[in-house]
Amino acid sequence: MLTDIFAYDFMQRAFAASGMVAIVAGAVGYFLVLRGQTFAGHALSHIGFAGATGAALLGLSPLGGMLVFIVLAGIGMGALGERLSGRDVGIGIVLALALGFGLLFMKLYPSNAAQVTSLLFGNVLAVSKSVLVSLAGLAALTLAGLAAIGRPLLFASLQPELAEARGVRVRLVGILFLAIVAVAVAQSVQIVGVLLVFALMVGPPATAMLLTTRIGVGIGLSALIALAEAWGGIFIAFHTDWPTSFCITALAAAAYLAVLALRKG
Amino acid sequence: MNAIAFDKASLSVGGRSVLRDVTLAVAEGEFIGVLGANGAGKTTLMRAVLGLLPLSAGTIRIFGLPATRGNAAIGYLPQAKTAAASLRLRGRDVLAASIDGHRWGIPSLTGGKKAEIDRCLALVGAGALAARPMNELSGGERQRLLIAEALIGAPKILLLDEPLANLDPHQQQVVVDLVRELSRSLKLTVLFSAHELNQVIGAVDRILYLGQGEAAIGPVDSVIQPSVLSRLYGAPIDVVRANGHIFVMSGGAVVERDQHHDHAH
């Protein structure tokens, strides 16, 4: 059965792409949940929708356009810092506006329904060789960035006032982190789409935090859970012909609820 | 040499003058209770000692050197309930994240750092607490752990900003006694801010009372006088003594009680 799956080139690419992206999303997502910035991550993905459709309007590559848009938005959010992060209303308005712009760009540059659907809900089975290479580069960049700011990021996430007093440049760390989140979101959109980024970036870390109280173990576990859910989702999709993104989100929700139930029970 | 010395220090926050022309000195090993109405500048004063706020005039010296951010001679327990408190992460990992937290790179825990964490946990008798998740600790247990964190790196000064907030009277007494004992055994200079004088009256060497941009420092009996407090509150103040407790009254109401009430809502 396994050999069946891997007989297809597009399946090999799907496993490779979703594997890399899942590890990145799981690791970055852990800090996103730790910092209570999941909603900001969600908003960034919607900004990515405007970025991708806007890029199509300008004749640029959707991934490139999305990256530029989301990273700029991430840096902007980080720079506004306390004034924006955690402010649901402000983020909500930006999120809705971004989706609205995405709709406008689509109207100005009509794309076919399949393109829009894959942007909104992902289409991991359609990952091309060039996109796969881009994803590998971005994944390496994201993990390297996360490693570079890991220590001050952790400190500033857990105890911002103390971190500031000890000389951590809390705002700079916040900006760099959201820039990293932005790149991770752009990658995740390729797999599960704009609307379902949460499945990879929030589900696995939330599940990992239920399973362990150790930070290092939690980050690793989060990445592993994301990987298992992404690959498991593709596997289920292959055999059921259900949408891959649905299978991944279903696994993410099931894993979280199962762990929650086990802990309570 | 004085541990902390203010020389004609003035400080504004957001255009509001919080300290005006304050001169005071705290000797090494002194335990100072910091009191004053909400907004009188208790937190601001500590942040200034940490070098986080620029003075508009005058100087603050820490062991003879100008106050600067990231001063290793100062251990700090911020007032704000730390984000880490609500997370299901074990205390030991939260403490570990603060060591060298200002340096870039991947968090690492060497033997030396582990030994330092163990030493500080032992000082406050929190070795067993550190294995438990932060969100499952009582308020008093969490403060004990965070005091251990403030001791990491063997600082000579402890700044504790409202460490008794949200603790029941028994836990308050435990924390006060613990800090008093640490101050004696480690020859620590302590600034300990509190809502009510009676919370700390048995432990302090002197008190520092803030109000109306001014500061009065001295033994309890010389500062807690109607004339001094009327100046600091900008209103007529009565001082009532009963059973070893001192009540600061304004127009028949206990001012500290009222603040506490306001603060809680």
Short mmCIF file of C-alpha atoms in Angstrom, two decimals:
data_model
loop_
_atom_site.label_atom_id
_atom_site.label_comp_id
_atom_site.label_asym_id
_atom_site.label_seq_id
_atom_site.Cartn_x
_atom_site.Cartn_y
_atom_site.Cartn_z
CA MET A 1 0.00 0.00 0.00
CA LEU A 2 2.82 2.37 0.88
CA THR A 3 4.61 1.62 -2.35
CA ASP A 4 1.40 2.54 -4.19
CA ILE A 5 1.54 6.01 -2.72
CA PHE A 6 5.18 6.63 -3.45
CA ALA A 7 4.84 5.44 -7.03
CA TYR A 8 3.57 8.90 -7.88
CA ASP A 9 5.98 11.82 -8.23
CA PHE A 10 3.39 14.28 -6.97
CA MET A 11 2.91 12.15 -3.87
CA GLN A 12 6.62 12.12 -3.15
CA ARG A 13 6.65 15.89 -3.48
CA ALA A 14 3.57 16.19 -1.27
CA PHE A 15 5.22 14.17 1.50
CA ALA A 16 8.49 16.09 1.22
CA ALA A 17 6.80 19.51 1.14
CA SER A 18 4.33 18.81 3.95
CA GLY A 19 7.05 17.20 6.07
CA MET A 20 9.32 20.25 5.93
CA VAL A 21 6.50 22.70 6.42
CA ALA A 22 5.00 20.71 9.30
CA ILE A 23 8.26 20.69 11.26
CA VAL A 24 8.65 24.44 10.79
CA ALA A 25 4.99 25.14 11.63
CA GLY A 26 5.14 22.94 14.72
CA ALA A 27 8.27 24.61 16.08
CA VAL A 28 7.27 28.19 15.26
CA GLY A 29 3.70 27.51 16.37
CA TYR A 30 4.91 26.47 19.82
CA PHE A 31 6.20 29.98 20.44
CA LEU A 32 3.07 31.49 18.88
CA VAL A 33 0.91 29.62 21.41
CA LEU A 34 3.36 30.42 24.24
CA ARG A 35 3.12 34.14 23.45
CA GLY A 36 -0.66 34.12 23.02
CA GLN A 37 -0.28 35.43 19.47
CA THR A 38 -2.23 32.75 17.62
CA PHE A 39 -4.77 35.25 16.37
CA ALA A 40 -1.98 37.40 14.94
CA GLY A 41 -0.72 34.29 13.11
CA HIS A 42 -4.20 33.72 11.74
CA ALA A 43 -4.40 37.33 10.54
CA LEU A 44 -1.03 36.99 8.81
CA SER A 45 -2.36 34.10 6.73
CA HIS A 46 -5.31 36.20 5.58
CA ILE A 47 -2.94 38.99 4.66
CA GLY A 48 -1.17 36.32 2.63
CA PHE A 49 -4.37 35.81 0.65
CA ALA A 50 -4.34 39.48 -0.38
CA GLY A 51 -0.62 39.13 -1.11
CA ALA A 52 -1.04 36.12 -3.35
CA THR A 53 -3.99 37.53 -5.32
CA GLY A 54 -2.28 40.92 -5.51
CA ALA A 55 0.86 39.25 -6.88
CA ALA A 56 -1.22 37.56 -9.57
CA LEU A 57 -2.61 40.99 -10.47
CA LEU A 58 0.94 42.30 -10.89
CA GLY A 59 2.06 39.19 -12.76
CA LEU A 60 4.39 38.05 -9.95
CA SER A 61 4.65 34.60 -8.41
CA PRO A 62 1.95 34.01 -5.77
CA LEU A 63 4.41 32.55 -3.24
CA GLY A 64 6.79 35.49 -3.66
CA GLY A 65 4.02 38.07 -3.45
CA MET A 66 2.57 36.40 -0.42
CA LEU A 67 5.95 36.23 1.31
CA VAL A 68 6.63 39.94 0.82
CA PHE A 69 3.14 40.90 1.99
CA ILE A 70 3.10 38.68 5.06
CA VAL A 71 6.63 39.48 6.18
CA LEU A 72 5.96 43.23 5.92
CA ALA A 73 2.71 42.77 7.82
CA GLY A 74 4.48 40.64 10.44
CA ILE A 75 7.17 43.27 10.95
CA GLY A 76 4.46 45.95 11.15
CA MET A 77 2.56 44.00 13.78
CA GLY A 78 5.73 43.41 15.76
CA ALA A 79 6.68 47.09 15.58
CA LEU A 80 3.27 48.12 16.91
CA GLY A 81 4.02 45.60 19.64
CA GLU A 82 1.90 45.84 22.77
CA ARG A 83 -0.42 48.29 21.10
CA LEU A 84 -1.58 45.66 18.62
CA SER A 85 -0.61 42.16 19.67
CA GLY A 86 -3.28 40.75 21.87
CA ARG A 87 -5.73 43.39 20.71
CA ASP A 88 -8.31 41.20 19.04
CA VAL A 89 -10.31 44.08 17.62
CA GLY A 90 -7.40 45.70 15.78
CA ILE A 91 -6.17 42.40 14.40
CA GLY A 92 -9.71 41.39 13.45
CA ILE A 93 -10.21 44.54 11.41
CA VAL A 94 -6.88 44.07 9.61
CA LEU A 95 -7.76 40.43 8.95
CA ALA A 96 -11.14 41.25 7.41
CA LEU A 97 -9.64 44.10 5.38
CA ALA A 98 -6.98 41.77 3.99
CA LEU A 99 -9.57 39.20 2.89
CA GLY A 100 -11.57 42.04 1.33
CA PHE A 101 -8.54 43.20 -0.63
CA GLY A 102 -7.94 39.62 -1.73
CA LEU A 103 -11.47 39.55 -3.11
CA LEU A 104 -10.94 42.88 -4.90
CA PHE A 105 -7.69 41.67 -6.49
CA MET A 106 -9.46 38.52 -7.66
CA LYS A 107 -12.16 40.63 -9.28
CA LEU A 108 -9.55 42.81 -11.01
CA TYR A 109 -7.57 39.79 -12.19
CA PRO A 110 -9.99 36.92 -12.54
CA SER A 111 -8.41 33.62 -11.57
CA ASN A 112 -10.11 30.31 -11.94
CA ALA A 113 -11.98 28.73 -9.07
CA ALA A 114 -9.42 25.96 -8.62
CA GLN A 115 -6.61 28.48 -8.03
CA VAL A 116 -8.66 30.33 -5.46
CA THR A 117 -9.70 27.14 -3.72
CA SER A 118 -6.13 25.93 -3.49
CA LEU A 119 -5.08 29.28 -2.05
CA LEU A 120 -7.82 29.21 0.56
CA PHE A 121 -7.71 25.53 1.42
CA GLY A 122 -4.31 24.41 0.18
CA ASN A 123 -3.37 21.86 -2.45
CA VAL A 124 -0.37 19.90 -1.33
CA LEU A 125 -0.79 17.41 -4.16
CA ALA A 126 -0.06 20.17 -6.67
CA VAL A 127 3.32 21.22 -5.25
CA SER A 128 5.71 21.65 -8.16
CA LYS A 129 9.42 20.91 -8.15
CA SER A 130 10.28 24.62 -8.06
CA VAL A 131 7.88 25.28 -5.20
CA LEU A 132 9.40 22.32 -3.35
CA VAL A 133 12.86 23.86 -3.70
CA SER A 134 11.54 27.21 -2.49
CA LEU A 135 9.90 25.54 0.49
CA ALA A 136 13.14 23.77 1.42
CA GLY A 137 15.02 27.08 1.36
CA LEU A 138 12.34 28.84 3.37
CA ALA A 139 12.18 26.01 5.90
CA ALA A 140 15.93 26.19 6.45
CA LEU A 141 15.74 29.98 6.76
CA THR A 142 12.88 29.81 9.28
CA LEU A 143 14.54 27.22 11.50
CA ALA A 144 17.86 29.09 11.37
CA GLY A 145 16.08 32.30 12.33
CA LEU A 146 14.28 30.61 15.17
CA ALA A 147 17.55 29.13 16.44
CA ALA A 148 19.25 32.52 16.26
CA ILE A 149 16.67 34.29 18.44
CA GLY A 150 15.62 31.24 20.47
CA ARG A 151 17.03 32.19 23.84
CA PRO A 152 15.86 35.83 24.07
CA LEU A 153 12.58 34.84 22.41
CA LEU A 154 11.85 32.24 25.07
CA PHE A 155 12.80 34.60 27.89
CA ALA A 156 10.81 37.51 26.47
CA SER A 157 7.80 35.27 25.81
CA LEU A 158 7.69 33.89 29.35
CA GLN A 159 8.69 36.97 31.38
CA PRO A 160 8.73 40.11 29.26
CA GLU A 161 9.18 42.60 32.13
CA LEU A 162 12.09 40.69 33.59
CA ALA A 163 13.63 40.16 30.15
CA GLU A 164 13.52 43.89 29.51
CA ALA A 165 15.26 44.57 32.82
CA ARG A 166 17.97 42.04 32.01
CA GLY A 167 18.74 43.82 28.76
CA VAL A 168 16.72 41.81 26.22
CA ARG A 169 15.55 44.00 23.36
CA VAL A 170 11.99 42.75 23.77
CA ARG A 171 10.46 44.72 20.92
CA LEU A 172 13.18 43.78 18.44
CA VAL A 173 12.80 40.12 19.40
CA GLY A 174 9.02 40.45 18.91
CA ILE A 175 9.48 41.94 15.45
CA LEU A 176 11.97 39.28 14.38
CA PHE A 177 9.69 36.55 15.68
CA LEU A 178 6.65 37.77 13.74
CA ALA A 179 8.82 38.01 10.61
CA ILE A 180 9.73 34.35 11.17
CA VAL A 181 6.05 33.52 11.78
CA ALA A 182 5.22 35.26 8.51
CA VAL A 183 7.63 33.06 6.55
CA ALA A 184 6.27 29.97 8.30
CA VAL A 185 2.71 31.01 7.49
CA ALA A 186 3.58 31.51 3.82
CA GLN A 187 4.92 27.96 3.75
CA SER A 188 1.93 26.53 5.60
CA VAL A 189 -0.46 28.14 3.14
CA GLN A 190 1.12 25.99 0.42
CA ILE A 191 0.07 22.88 2.31
CA VAL A 192 -3.24 23.62 4.05
CA GLY A 193 -4.24 27.00 2.62
CA VAL A 194 -4.94 30.41 4.09
CA LEU A 195 -7.98 29.38 6.10
CA LEU A 196 -6.52 26.24 7.67
CA VAL A 197 -3.07 27.44 8.73
CA PHE A 198 -4.18 26.99 12.34
CA ALA A 199 -4.29 23.24 11.83
CA LEU A 200 -0.49 23.10 11.53
CA MET A 201 0.55 26.08 13.63
CA VAL A 202 -1.78 25.87 16.63
CA GLY A 203 -3.11 22.32 16.90
CA PRO A 204 0.25 20.53 17.30
CA PRO A 205 1.80 22.95 19.86
CA ALA A 206 -1.44 23.01 21.86
CA THR A 207 -1.43 19.20 21.88
CA ALA A 208 2.26 19.10 22.82
CA MET A 209 1.68 21.46 25.75
CA LEU A 210 -0.94 19.08 27.10
CA LEU A 211 1.54 16.20 26.91
CA THR A 212 4.63 17.74 28.50
CA THR A 213 5.53 20.56 30.87
CA ARG A 214 9.09 20.70 29.53
CA ILE A 215 9.83 23.44 27.04
CA GLY A 216 12.51 21.72 24.95
CA VAL A 217 10.55 18.47 24.78
CA GLY A 218 7.42 20.46 23.94
CA ILE A 219 8.99 22.15 20.92
CA GLY A 220 10.26 18.83 19.56
CA LEU A 221 6.97 17.10 20.24
CA SER A 222 5.03 19.89 18.57
CA ALA A 223 7.11 19.51 15.40
CA LEU A 224 6.71 15.71 15.48
CA ILE A 225 2.94 15.90 15.99
CA ALA A 226 2.63 18.37 13.09
CA LEU A 227 4.70 16.01 10.94
CA ALA A 228 2.58 12.99 11.87
CA GLU A 229 -0.65 14.87 11.21
CA ALA A 230 0.51 16.21 7.85
CA TRP A 231 1.74 12.84 6.61
CA GLY A 232 -1.19 10.99 8.16
CA GLY A 233 -3.56 13.41 6.47
CA ILE A 234 -2.04 12.83 3.04
CA PHE A 235 -2.13 9.08 3.60
CA ILE A 236 -5.81 9.14 4.56
CA ALA A 237 -6.61 11.46 1.67
CA PHE A 238 -4.91 9.10 -0.77
CA HIS A 239 -7.07 6.20 0.34
CA THR A 240 -10.37 8.03 0.80
CA ASP A 241 -10.11 10.66 -1.91
CA TRP A 242 -11.16 13.26 0.66
CA PRO A 243 -9.43 16.67 0.49
CA THR A 244 -5.94 16.47 2.05
CA SER A 245 -6.42 19.65 4.04
CA PHE A 246 -9.58 18.25 5.57
CA CYS A 247 -7.74 15.08 6.63
CA ILE A 248 -4.90 17.11 8.20
CA THR A 249 -7.26 19.42 10.08
CA ALA A 250 -9.38 16.47 11.21
CA LEU A 251 -6.27 14.69 12.55
CA ALA A 252 -5.11 17.88 14.30
CA ALA A 253 -8.47 18.31 16.01
CA ALA A 254 -8.76 14.60 16.86
CA ALA A 255 -5.27 14.50 18.36
CA TYR A 256 -5.93 17.55 20.52
CA LEU A 257 -9.30 16.29 21.74
CA ALA A 258 -7.97 12.78 22.38
CA VAL A 259 -5.10 14.09 24.50
CA LEU A 260 -7.45 16.45 26.33
CA ALA A 261 -9.85 13.57 27.05
CA LEU A 262 -7.03 11.29 28.23
CA ARG A 263 -5.77 13.94 30.64
CA LYS A 264 -9.21 14.63 32.06
CA GLY A 265 -10.16 10.96 32.25
CA MET B 1 29.31 52.66 49.97
CA ASN B 2 25.57 53.00 49.44
CA ALA B 3 23.83 50.24 47.50
CA ILE B 4 21.39 52.69 45.94
CA ALA B 5 21.74 56.46 45.86
CA PHE B 6 19.38 58.99 44.29
CA ASP B 7 20.81 62.46 43.86
CA LYS B 8 18.26 65.15 42.96
CA ALA B 9 16.62 62.59 40.64
CA SER B 10 13.58 63.69 38.64
CA LEU B 11 11.56 61.45 36.39
CA SER B 12 8.49 61.79 34.21
CA VAL B 13 6.40 59.08 32.63
CA GLY B 14 4.14 60.01 29.75
CA GLY B 15 4.53 63.72 30.51
CA ARG B 16 3.50 63.22 34.16
CA SER B 17 6.10 64.05 36.77
CA VAL B 18 6.45 61.00 39.04
CA LEU B 19 9.58 61.87 41.02
CA ARG B 20 10.79 65.41 41.59
CA ASP B 21 14.22 66.22 42.91
CA VAL B 22 14.44 63.08 45.05
CA THR B 23 17.60 62.50 47.05
CA LEU B 24 17.93 59.36 49.14
CA ALA B 25 20.43 56.66 49.99
CA VAL B 26 19.97 52.99 50.83
CA ALA B 27 22.82 51.28 52.63
CA GLU B 28 24.04 47.81 51.70
CA GLY B 29 22.01 45.11 53.43
CA GLU B 30 19.05 47.36 54.26
CA PHE B 31 15.49 46.09 53.93
CA ILE B 32 13.36 48.97 52.67
CA GLY B 33 9.56 48.82 52.49
CA VAL B 34 8.35 50.93 49.56
CA LEU B 35 4.87 52.39 50.09
CA GLY B 36 2.57 54.94 48.53
CA ALA B 37 -0.77 55.32 46.79
CA ASN B 38 -1.37 53.68 43.43
CA GLY B 39 0.41 55.72 40.81
CA ALA B 40 2.71 57.28 43.41
CA GLY B 41 5.68 55.81 41.53
CA LYS B 42 6.68 52.58 43.31
CA THR B 43 7.05 50.64 40.06
CA THR B 44 8.53 53.67 38.29
CA LEU B 45 11.16 54.02 41.00
CA MET B 46 12.19 50.38 40.61
CA ARG B 47 12.31 50.65 36.83
CA ALA B 48 14.53 53.71 37.21
CA VAL B 49 16.89 51.77 39.50
CA LEU B 50 17.00 49.09 36.79
CA GLY B 51 18.03 51.75 34.28
CA LEU B 52 14.86 51.23 32.20
CA LEU B 53 13.64 54.82 32.47
CA PRO B 54 15.73 57.89 31.62
CA LEU B 55 15.88 60.57 34.33
CA SER B 56 14.93 64.11 33.42
CA ALA B 57 17.41 65.40 35.99
CA GLY B 58 19.82 64.14 38.63
CA THR B 59 21.42 60.70 38.97
CA ILE B 60 20.78 57.24 40.35
CA ARG B 61 23.86 55.28 41.36
CA ILE B 62 24.04 51.56 42.12
CA PHE B 63 27.12 50.78 44.21
CA GLY B 64 28.61 54.01 42.92
CA LEU B 65 27.93 53.33 39.25
CA PRO B 66 25.17 54.91 37.13
CA ALA B 67 22.01 52.78 36.81
CA THR B 68 22.10 50.83 33.55
CA ARG B 69 19.90 48.21 31.94
CA GLY B 70 20.91 44.61 32.46
CA ASN B 71 22.76 45.29 35.73
CA ALA B 72 23.77 41.87 37.09
CA ALA B 73 23.96 43.28 40.61
CA ILE B 74 20.16 43.60 40.71
CA GLY B 75 17.60 40.79 40.97
CA TYR B 76 14.07 41.81 40.03
CA LEU B 77 10.58 40.46 40.58
CA PRO B 78 8.19 42.51 38.41
CA GLN B 79 4.70 43.31 39.62
CA ALA B 80 2.78 42.22 36.56
CA LYS B 81 1.56 38.66 36.76
CA THR B 82 4.02 36.99 34.47
CA ALA B 83 2.74 35.26 31.32
CA ALA B 84 4.52 32.13 32.49
CA ALA B 85 2.20 31.89 35.51
CA SER B 86 -0.74 30.71 33.46
CA LEU B 87 1.17 28.24 31.33
CA ARG B 88 1.46 24.53 31.88
CA LEU B 89 5.27 24.64 31.95
CA ARG B 90 7.41 23.39 34.77
CA GLY B 91 8.96 26.08 36.90
CA ARG B 92 12.50 24.86 36.41
CA ASP B 93 12.30 25.44 32.65
CA VAL B 94 10.90 28.93 33.16
CA LEU B 95 13.80 29.75 35.48
CA ALA B 96 16.31 28.25 33.06
CA ALA B 97 14.98 30.45 30.26
CA SER B 98 16.06 33.55 32.16
CA ILE B 99 19.72 32.55 32.47
CA ASP B 100 21.69 34.29 29.74
CA GLY B 101 18.29 35.11 28.25
CA HIS B 102 19.68 38.29 26.73
CA ARG B 103 22.13 36.40 24.51
CA TRP B 104 21.20 35.38 20.98
CA GLY B 105 21.24 31.73 20.00
CA ILE B 106 19.67 28.45 21.01
CA PRO B 107 18.74 28.00 24.69
CA SER B 108 21.15 25.62 26.38
CA LEU B 109 21.41 24.30 29.88
CA THR B 110 24.94 23.48 30.95
CA GLY B 111 25.90 21.83 34.21
CA GLY B 112 26.90 25.17 35.68
CA LYS B 113 23.52 26.69 34.95
CA LYS B 114 21.72 23.69 36.39
CA ALA B 115 23.77 23.96 39.57
CA GLU B 116 22.97 27.68 39.83
CA ILE B 117 19.23 26.98 39.47
CA ASP B 118 19.44 24.26 42.14
CA ARG B 119 21.35 26.59 44.47
CA CYS B 120 18.72 29.33 44.16
CA LEU B 121 15.81 26.90 44.50
CA ALA B 122 17.41 25.55 47.66
CA LEU B 123 17.78 29.06 49.09
CA VAL B 124 14.00 29.52 49.04
CA GLY B 125 13.15 25.86 49.69
CA ALA B 126 11.46 25.47 46.31
CA GLY B 127 13.36 22.46 44.95
CA ALA B 128 10.24 20.29 44.78
CA LEU B 129 8.04 23.09 43.45
CA ALA B 130 10.23 23.54 40.39
CA ALA B 131 9.20 20.18 38.95
CA ARG B 132 5.53 21.18 38.90
CA PRO B 133 3.76 23.20 36.19
CA MET B 134 3.55 26.93 36.92
CA ASN B 135 -0.23 27.07 36.46
CA GLU B 136 -0.79 24.46 39.16
CA LEU B 137 1.13 26.32 41.88
CA SER B 138 -0.58 28.48 44.49
CA GLY B 139 0.17 32.20 44.44
CA GLY B 140 2.58 31.85 47.34
CA GLU B 141 4.41 28.91 45.77
CA ARG B 142 4.76 30.80 42.51
CA GLN B 143 6.20 33.84 44.28
CA ARG B 144 8.70 31.57 46.06
CA LEU B 145 9.82 30.23 42.68
CA LEU B 146 10.08 33.70 41.16
CA ILE B 147 12.10 34.91 44.15
CA ALA B 148 14.46 32.00 43.48
CA GLU B 149 14.71 33.24 39.91
CA ALA B 150 15.54 36.75 41.10
CA LEU B 151 18.44 35.25 43.10
CA ILE B 152 20.05 33.63 40.06
CA GLY B 153 23.48 35.08 39.41
CA ALA B 154 23.87 36.13 43.07
CA PRO B 155 22.71 39.76 42.83
CA LYS B 156 23.41 42.13 45.74
CA ILE B 157 20.14 44.04 45.43
CA LEU B 158 16.61 42.64 45.21
CA LEU B 159 13.79 44.76 43.80
CA LEU B 160 10.47 43.11 44.64
CA ASP B 161 7.49 44.92 43.16
CA GLU B 162 4.30 44.11 45.09
CA PRO B 163 5.26 40.48 45.77
CA LEU B 164 2.29 40.17 48.16
CA ALA B 165 -0.39 41.10 45.63
CA ASN B 166 -3.21 38.55 45.45
CA LEU B 167 -1.80 36.44 48.31
CA ASP B 168 -3.83 35.53 51.39
CA PRO B 169 -2.56 36.88 54.74
CA HIS B 170 -0.77 33.66 55.67
CA GLN B 171 1.05 33.47 52.32
CA GLN B 172 1.91 37.15 52.63
CA GLN B 173 3.59 36.50 55.97
CA VAL B 174 5.50 33.51 54.55
CA VAL B 175 6.85 35.60 51.67
CA VAL B 176 7.81 38.53 53.92
CA ASP B 177 9.61 36.21 56.35
CA LEU B 178 11.41 34.44 53.51
CA VAL B 179 12.70 37.69 51.98
CA ARG B 180 13.71 39.03 55.40
CA GLU B 181 15.68 35.82 56.06
CA LEU B 182 17.32 35.93 52.61
CA SER B 183 18.23 39.56 53.13
CA ARG B 184 19.99 38.71 56.39
CA SER B 185 21.76 35.53 55.29
CA LEU B 186 22.88 36.81 51.88
CA LYS B 187 23.42 40.45 52.99
CA LEU B 188 21.00 41.53 50.30
CA THR B 189 19.75 45.08 49.94
CA VAL B 190 15.98 44.83 49.42
CA LEU B 191 13.40 47.24 48.06
CA PHE B 192 10.05 45.60 48.79
CA SER B 193 6.92 47.45 47.68
CA ALA B 194 3.57 46.74 49.28
CA HIS B 195 0.03 48.05 49.42
CA GLU B 196 -0.22 48.16 53.16
CA LEU B 197 2.32 49.19 55.71
CA ASN B 198 1.14 46.48 58.12
CA GLN B 199 2.11 43.75 55.65
CA VAL B 200 5.78 44.60 55.99
CA ILE B 201 6.02 46.54 59.23
CA GLY B 202 7.68 43.69 61.13
CA ALA B 203 10.38 43.10 58.54
CA VAL B 204 11.60 46.47 57.34
CA ASP B 205 14.63 48.42 58.53
CA ARG B 206 13.24 51.63 57.07
CA ILE B 207 10.42 52.63 54.78
CA LEU B 208 10.35 54.73 51.64
CA TYR B 209 6.99 56.44 51.21
CA LEU B 210 6.17 58.00 47.84
CA GLY B 211 3.51 60.54 46.90
CA GLN B 212 2.96 63.76 44.97
CA GLY B 213 6.36 63.36 43.31
CA GLU B 214 8.12 63.38 46.66
CA ALA B 215 9.75 60.70 48.74
CA ALA B 216 10.20 60.31 52.49
CA ILE B 217 12.64 57.70 53.77
CA GLY B 218 13.34 56.75 57.35
CA PRO B 219 12.31 54.55 60.26
CA VAL B 220 8.59 53.73 60.39
CA ASP B 221 7.94 56.07 63.30
CA SER B 222 9.51 59.09 61.66
CA VAL B 223 7.84 58.64 58.26
CA ILE B 224 4.39 57.53 59.39
CA GLN B 225 3.49 60.91 60.82
CA PRO B 226 0.43 63.00 59.92
CA SER B 227 2.63 65.92 58.82
CA VAL B 228 4.81 63.81 56.48
CA LEU B 229 1.95 61.77 55.00
CA SER B 230 -0.32 64.79 54.54
CA ARG B 231 2.42 66.25 52.35
CA LEU B 232 2.80 63.00 50.36
CA TYR B 233 -0.94 62.51 49.88
CA GLY B 234 -1.70 66.19 49.35
CA ALA B 235 -4.59 65.79 51.79
CA PRO B 236 -5.02 65.78 55.58
CA ILE B 237 -3.94 62.39 56.93
CA ASP B 238 -4.43 60.86 60.37
CA VAL B 239 -2.33 58.02 61.73
CA VAL B 240 -4.06 55.56 64.05
CA ARG B 241 -2.11 52.94 65.98
CA ALA B 242 -3.79 49.84 67.38
CA ASN B 243 -2.33 46.52 68.59
CA GLY B 244 0.95 47.00 66.77
CA HIS B 245 -0.85 47.91 63.54
CA ILE B 246 -0.74 51.34 62.00
CA PHE B 247 -3.60 52.69 59.94
CA VAL B 248 -3.17 55.63 57.59
CA MET B 249 -6.54 57.39 57.51
CA SER B 250 -8.00 60.14 55.38
CA GLY B 251 -11.38 61.57 56.36
CA GLY B 252 -12.18 58.56 58.53
CA ALA B 253 -11.29 55.90 55.87
CA VAL B 254 -8.16 53.76 55.72
CA VAL B 255 -6.44 54.97 52.54
CA GLU B 256 -4.47 51.80 51.93
CA ARG B 257 -7.59 49.65 52.22
CA ASP B 258 -9.34 51.78 49.65
CA GLN B 259 -6.46 51.53 47.22
CA HIS B 260 -6.35 47.81 47.59
CA HIS B 261 -10.03 47.63 46.81
CA ASP B 262 -9.63 49.85 43.74
CA HIS B 263 -6.70 47.88 42.57
CA ALA B 264 -8.57 44.61 42.67
CA HIS B 265 -11.18 45.83 40.22
#
